[in-house]
């Protein structure tokens, strides 16, 4: 029952976030997709979604993997699982950087910040399948 509660809460929170826009359907697949308890709870927990449950939910995941293997272009967009970036040194910005990170650069005599994180992909960001993120790091 705790697993069912966690799944329902996760879907409810996802629906409130801006990661899922205008969703009206929920495909319930995998081993838990066969659970009548989960199906019933989801119908009452997120009534705004129409549940779509294949005849054999556990096999839907395997079938999807096989179809993707045969046609990788079937997936057009991925969502970044994490935020990716790298540590950089940049000019110190009073409104943005901590005073403890400020130092005077030896060459130009200006204030710099020694611990800034330069983001190039944010968690949850949509990334087209063929897109490659490239950054030149000095």
PDB file of C-alpha atoms in Angstrom:
ATOM      1  CA  UNK A   1       0.000   0.000   0.000  1.00  0.00           C
ATOM      2  CA  UNK A   2       2.888   2.389   0.706  1.00  0.00           C
ATOM      3  CA  UNK A   3       4.159   1.886  -2.867  1.00  0.00           C
ATOM      4  CA  UNK A   4       0.719   2.683  -4.275  1.00  0.00           C
ATOM      5  CA  UNK A   5       0.559   5.867  -2.177  1.00  0.00           C
ATOM      6  CA  UNK A   6       4.008   6.926  -3.392  1.00  0.00           C
ATOM      7  CA  UNK A   7       3.089   6.324  -7.023  1.00  0.00           C
ATOM      8  CA  UNK A   8      -0.165   8.283  -6.673  1.00  0.00           C
ATOM      9  CA  UNK A   9       1.601  11.169  -4.905  1.00  0.00           C
ATOM     10  CA  UNK A  10       4.354  11.249  -7.533  1.00  0.00           C
ATOM     11  CA  UNK A  11       1.852  11.402 -10.405  1.00  0.00           C
ATOM     12  CA  UNK A  12      -0.213  14.037  -8.582  1.00  0.00           C
ATOM     13  CA  UNK A  13       2.918  16.190  -8.013  1.00  0.00           C
ATOM     14  CA  UNK A  14       4.013  15.709 -11.607  1.00  0.00           C
ATOM     15  CA  UNK A  15       0.621  16.901 -12.839  1.00  0.00           C
ATOM     16  CA  UNK A  16       0.952  20.071 -10.728  1.00  0.00           C
ATOM     17  CA  UNK A  17       4.432  20.816 -12.109  1.00  0.00           C
ATOM     18  CA  UNK A  18       5.137  22.496 -15.401  1.00  0.00           C
ATOM     19  CA  UNK A  19       6.884  19.365 -16.755  1.00  0.00           C
ATOM     20  CA  UNK A  20       3.574  17.959 -17.950  1.00  0.00           C
ATOM     21  CA  UNK A  21       1.416  20.394 -19.838  1.00  0.00           C
ATOM     22  CA  UNK A  22      -2.183  19.749 -20.866  1.00  0.00           C
ATOM     23  CA  UNK A  23      -1.947  15.995 -20.261  1.00  0.00           C
ATOM     24  CA  UNK A  24      -5.263  14.228 -20.405  1.00  0.00           C
ATOM     25  CA  UNK A  25      -4.133  10.592 -20.525  1.00  0.00           C
ATOM     26  CA  UNK A  26      -1.950   8.323 -18.409  1.00  0.00           C
ATOM     27  CA  UNK A  27      -0.523   5.134 -19.860  1.00  0.00           C
ATOM     28  CA  UNK A  28      -0.211   2.587 -17.084  1.00  0.00           C
ATOM     29  CA  UNK A  29       2.368  -0.042 -18.047  1.00  0.00           C
ATOM     30  CA  UNK A  30       4.817  -2.373 -16.344  1.00  0.00           C
ATOM     31  CA  UNK A  31       4.293  -4.791 -13.495  1.00  0.00           C
ATOM     32  CA  UNK A  32       2.386  -2.312 -11.330  1.00  0.00           C
ATOM     33  CA  UNK A  33       0.136  -1.552 -14.294  1.00  0.00           C
ATOM     34  CA  UNK A  34      -1.592  -4.876 -13.653  1.00  0.00           C
ATOM     35  CA  UNK A  35      -2.452  -3.911 -10.078  1.00  0.00           C
ATOM     36  CA  UNK A  36      -6.196  -3.330  -9.683  1.00  0.00           C
ATOM     37  CA  UNK A  37      -5.475  -1.535  -6.409  1.00  0.00           C
ATOM     38  CA  UNK A  38      -3.220   0.961  -8.187  1.00  0.00           C
ATOM     39  CA  UNK A  39      -5.687   1.378 -11.042  1.00  0.00           C
ATOM     40  CA  UNK A  40      -8.550   2.121  -8.644  1.00  0.00           C
ATOM     41  CA  UNK A  41      -6.483   4.531  -6.554  1.00  0.00           C
ATOM     42  CA  UNK A  42      -5.225   6.423  -9.606  1.00  0.00           C
ATOM     43  CA  UNK A  43      -8.757   6.825 -10.941  1.00  0.00           C
ATOM     44  CA  UNK A  44      -9.770   8.526  -7.685  1.00  0.00           C
ATOM     45  CA  UNK A  45      -6.452  10.327  -7.050  1.00  0.00           C
ATOM     46  CA  UNK A  46      -6.119  11.943 -10.499  1.00  0.00           C
ATOM     47  CA  UNK A  47      -9.636  11.918 -11.963  1.00  0.00           C
ATOM     48  CA  UNK A  48      -8.661  14.500 -14.591  1.00  0.00           C
ATOM     49  CA  UNK A  49      -6.578  11.835 -16.354  1.00  0.00           C
ATOM     50  CA  UNK A  50      -8.004   9.050 -18.464  1.00  0.00           C
ATOM     51  CA  UNK A  51      -6.126   5.839 -17.654  1.00  0.00           C
ATOM     52  CA  UNK A  52      -5.031   3.795 -20.637  1.00  0.00           C
ATOM     53  CA  UNK A  53      -4.038   0.275 -19.637  1.00  0.00           C
ATOM     54  CA  UNK A  54      -2.929  -2.269 -22.242  1.00  0.00           C
ATOM     55  CA  UNK A  55      -4.213  -5.839 -21.997  1.00  0.00           C
ATOM     56  CA  UNK A  56      -0.807  -7.002 -20.740  1.00  0.00           C
ATOM     57  CA  UNK A  57       0.851  -3.988 -19.072  1.00  0.00           C
ATOM     58  CA  UNK A  58       4.000  -5.878 -18.037  1.00  0.00           C
ATOM     59  CA  UNK A  59       4.762  -6.785 -21.657  1.00  0.00           C
ATOM     60  CA  UNK A  60       4.161  -3.244 -22.910  1.00  0.00           C
ATOM     61  CA  UNK A  61       7.546  -2.120 -21.555  1.00  0.00           C
ATOM     62  CA  UNK A  62       9.378  -4.988 -23.258  1.00  0.00           C
ATOM     63  CA  UNK A  63       7.497  -4.426 -26.501  1.00  0.00           C
ATOM     64  CA  UNK A  64       8.309  -0.708 -26.355  1.00  0.00           C
ATOM     65  CA  UNK A  65      12.005  -1.482 -25.863  1.00  0.00           C
ATOM     66  CA  UNK A  66      11.996  -3.822 -28.872  1.00  0.00           C
ATOM     67  CA  UNK A  67      10.181  -1.279 -31.045  1.00  0.00           C
ATOM     68  CA  UNK A  68      12.624   1.442 -29.983  1.00  0.00           C
ATOM     69  CA  UNK A  69      15.536  -0.862 -30.812  1.00  0.00           C
ATOM     70  CA  UNK A  70      14.129  -1.367 -34.282  1.00  0.00           C
ATOM     71  CA  UNK A  71      13.273   2.331 -34.770  1.00  0.00           C
ATOM     72  CA  UNK A  72      15.216   4.674 -32.434  1.00  0.00           C
ATOM     73  CA  UNK A  73      13.667   7.743 -34.107  1.00  0.00           C
ATOM     74  CA  UNK A  74      10.325   6.794 -32.530  1.00  0.00           C
ATOM     75  CA  UNK A  75      11.420   8.854 -29.512  1.00  0.00           C
ATOM     76  CA  UNK A  76      11.824  12.475 -30.589  1.00  0.00           C
ATOM     77  CA  UNK A  77      12.567  14.194 -27.273  1.00  0.00           C
ATOM     78  CA  UNK A  78      14.305  13.204 -24.054  1.00  0.00           C
ATOM     79  CA  UNK A  79      14.079  14.911 -20.652  1.00  0.00           C
ATOM     80  CA  UNK A  80      17.323  15.584 -18.836  1.00  0.00           C
ATOM     81  CA  UNK A  81      17.516  13.523 -15.646  1.00  0.00           C
ATOM     82  CA  UNK A  82      19.914  15.960 -13.995  1.00  0.00           C
ATOM     83  CA  UNK A  83      21.274  19.447 -14.376  1.00  0.00           C
ATOM     84  CA  UNK A  84      24.619  19.343 -16.166  1.00  0.00           C
ATOM     85  CA  UNK A  85      27.356  21.939 -16.157  1.00  0.00           C
ATOM     86  CA  UNK A  86      30.860  22.689 -15.005  1.00  0.00           C
ATOM     87  CA  UNK A  87      32.750  24.830 -12.501  1.00  0.00           C
ATOM     88  CA  UNK A  88      34.003  28.164 -13.837  1.00  0.00           C
ATOM     89  CA  UNK A  89      35.767  31.302 -12.655  1.00  0.00           C
ATOM     90  CA  UNK A  90      34.014  34.498 -13.724  1.00  0.00           C
ATOM     91  CA  UNK A  91      33.782  38.150 -12.838  1.00  0.00           C
ATOM     92  CA  UNK A  92      32.273  38.551  -9.364  1.00  0.00           C
ATOM     93  CA  UNK A  93      28.669  39.843  -9.357  1.00  0.00           C
ATOM     94  CA  UNK A  94      27.645  41.419  -6.049  1.00  0.00           C
ATOM     95  CA  UNK A  95      23.953  40.459  -6.349  1.00  0.00           C
ATOM     96  CA  UNK A  96      24.721  36.887  -7.354  1.00  0.00           C
ATOM     97  CA  UNK A  97      27.959  35.702  -5.754  1.00  0.00           C
ATOM     98  CA  UNK A  98      28.919  35.096  -2.137  1.00  0.00           C
ATOM     99  CA  UNK A  99      31.451  37.461  -0.650  1.00  0.00           C
ATOM    100  CA  UNK A 100      33.499  34.481   0.564  1.00  0.00           C
ATOM    101  CA  UNK A 101      34.026  33.423  -3.075  1.00  0.00           C
ATOM    102  CA  UNK A 102      35.412  36.796  -4.157  1.00  0.00           C
ATOM    103  CA  UNK A 103      39.092  37.285  -4.917  1.00  0.00           C
ATOM    104  CA  UNK A 104      41.173  39.850  -6.787  1.00  0.00           C
ATOM    105  CA  UNK A 105      42.470  38.591 -10.090  1.00  0.00           C
ATOM    106  CA  UNK A 106      46.260  38.989 -10.387  1.00  0.00           C
ATOM    107  CA  UNK A 107      46.277  40.059 -14.043  1.00  0.00           C
ATOM    108  CA  UNK A 108      43.429  42.573 -14.259  1.00  0.00           C
ATOM    109  CA  UNK A 109      43.012  43.586 -10.585  1.00  0.00           C
ATOM    110  CA  UNK A 110      39.221  43.049 -10.786  1.00  0.00           C
ATOM    111  CA  UNK A 111      37.039  40.965  -8.493  1.00  0.00           C
ATOM    112  CA  UNK A 112      36.412  37.413  -9.626  1.00  0.00           C
ATOM    113  CA  UNK A 113      34.326  34.546  -8.267  1.00  0.00           C
ATOM    114  CA  UNK A 114      36.160  31.237  -7.977  1.00  0.00           C
ATOM    115  CA  UNK A 115      33.247  28.834  -7.721  1.00  0.00           C
ATOM    116  CA  UNK A 116      30.485  29.452 -10.236  1.00  0.00           C
ATOM    117  CA  UNK A 117      28.460  26.648 -11.859  1.00  0.00           C
ATOM    118  CA  UNK A 118      27.861  27.153 -15.577  1.00  0.00           C
ATOM    119  CA  UNK A 119      24.705  25.241 -16.557  1.00  0.00           C
ATOM    120  CA  UNK A 120      24.267  23.940 -20.073  1.00  0.00           C
ATOM    121  CA  UNK A 121      21.320  21.550 -19.515  1.00  0.00           C
ATOM    122  CA  UNK A 122      18.778  21.832 -16.689  1.00  0.00           C
ATOM    123  CA  UNK A 123      16.942  18.929 -15.069  1.00  0.00           C
ATOM    124  CA  UNK A 124      13.642  18.318 -16.857  1.00  0.00           C
ATOM    125  CA  UNK A 125      14.684  20.258 -19.966  1.00  0.00           C
ATOM    126  CA  UNK A 126      13.494  18.791 -23.270  1.00  0.00           C
ATOM    127  CA  UNK A 127      16.365  17.688 -25.489  1.00  0.00           C
ATOM    128  CA  UNK A 128      15.664  16.664 -29.097  1.00  0.00           C
ATOM    129  CA  UNK A 129      16.906  13.145 -29.832  1.00  0.00           C
ATOM    130  CA  UNK A 130      19.658  14.169 -32.272  1.00  0.00           C
ATOM    131  CA  UNK A 131      20.702  17.276 -30.329  1.00  0.00           C
ATOM    132  CA  UNK A 132      24.246  17.353 -28.986  1.00  0.00           C
ATOM    133  CA  UNK A 133      25.147  19.907 -26.319  1.00  0.00           C
ATOM    134  CA  UNK A 134      28.638  21.279 -26.885  1.00  0.00           C
ATOM    135  CA  UNK A 135      30.512  23.797 -24.794  1.00  0.00           C
ATOM    136  CA  UNK A 136      34.099  24.913 -25.118  1.00  0.00           C
ATOM    137  CA  UNK A 137      35.625  25.138 -21.668  1.00  0.00           C
ATOM    138  CA  UNK A 138      38.705  27.372 -21.518  1.00  0.00           C
TER     139      UNK A 138
END
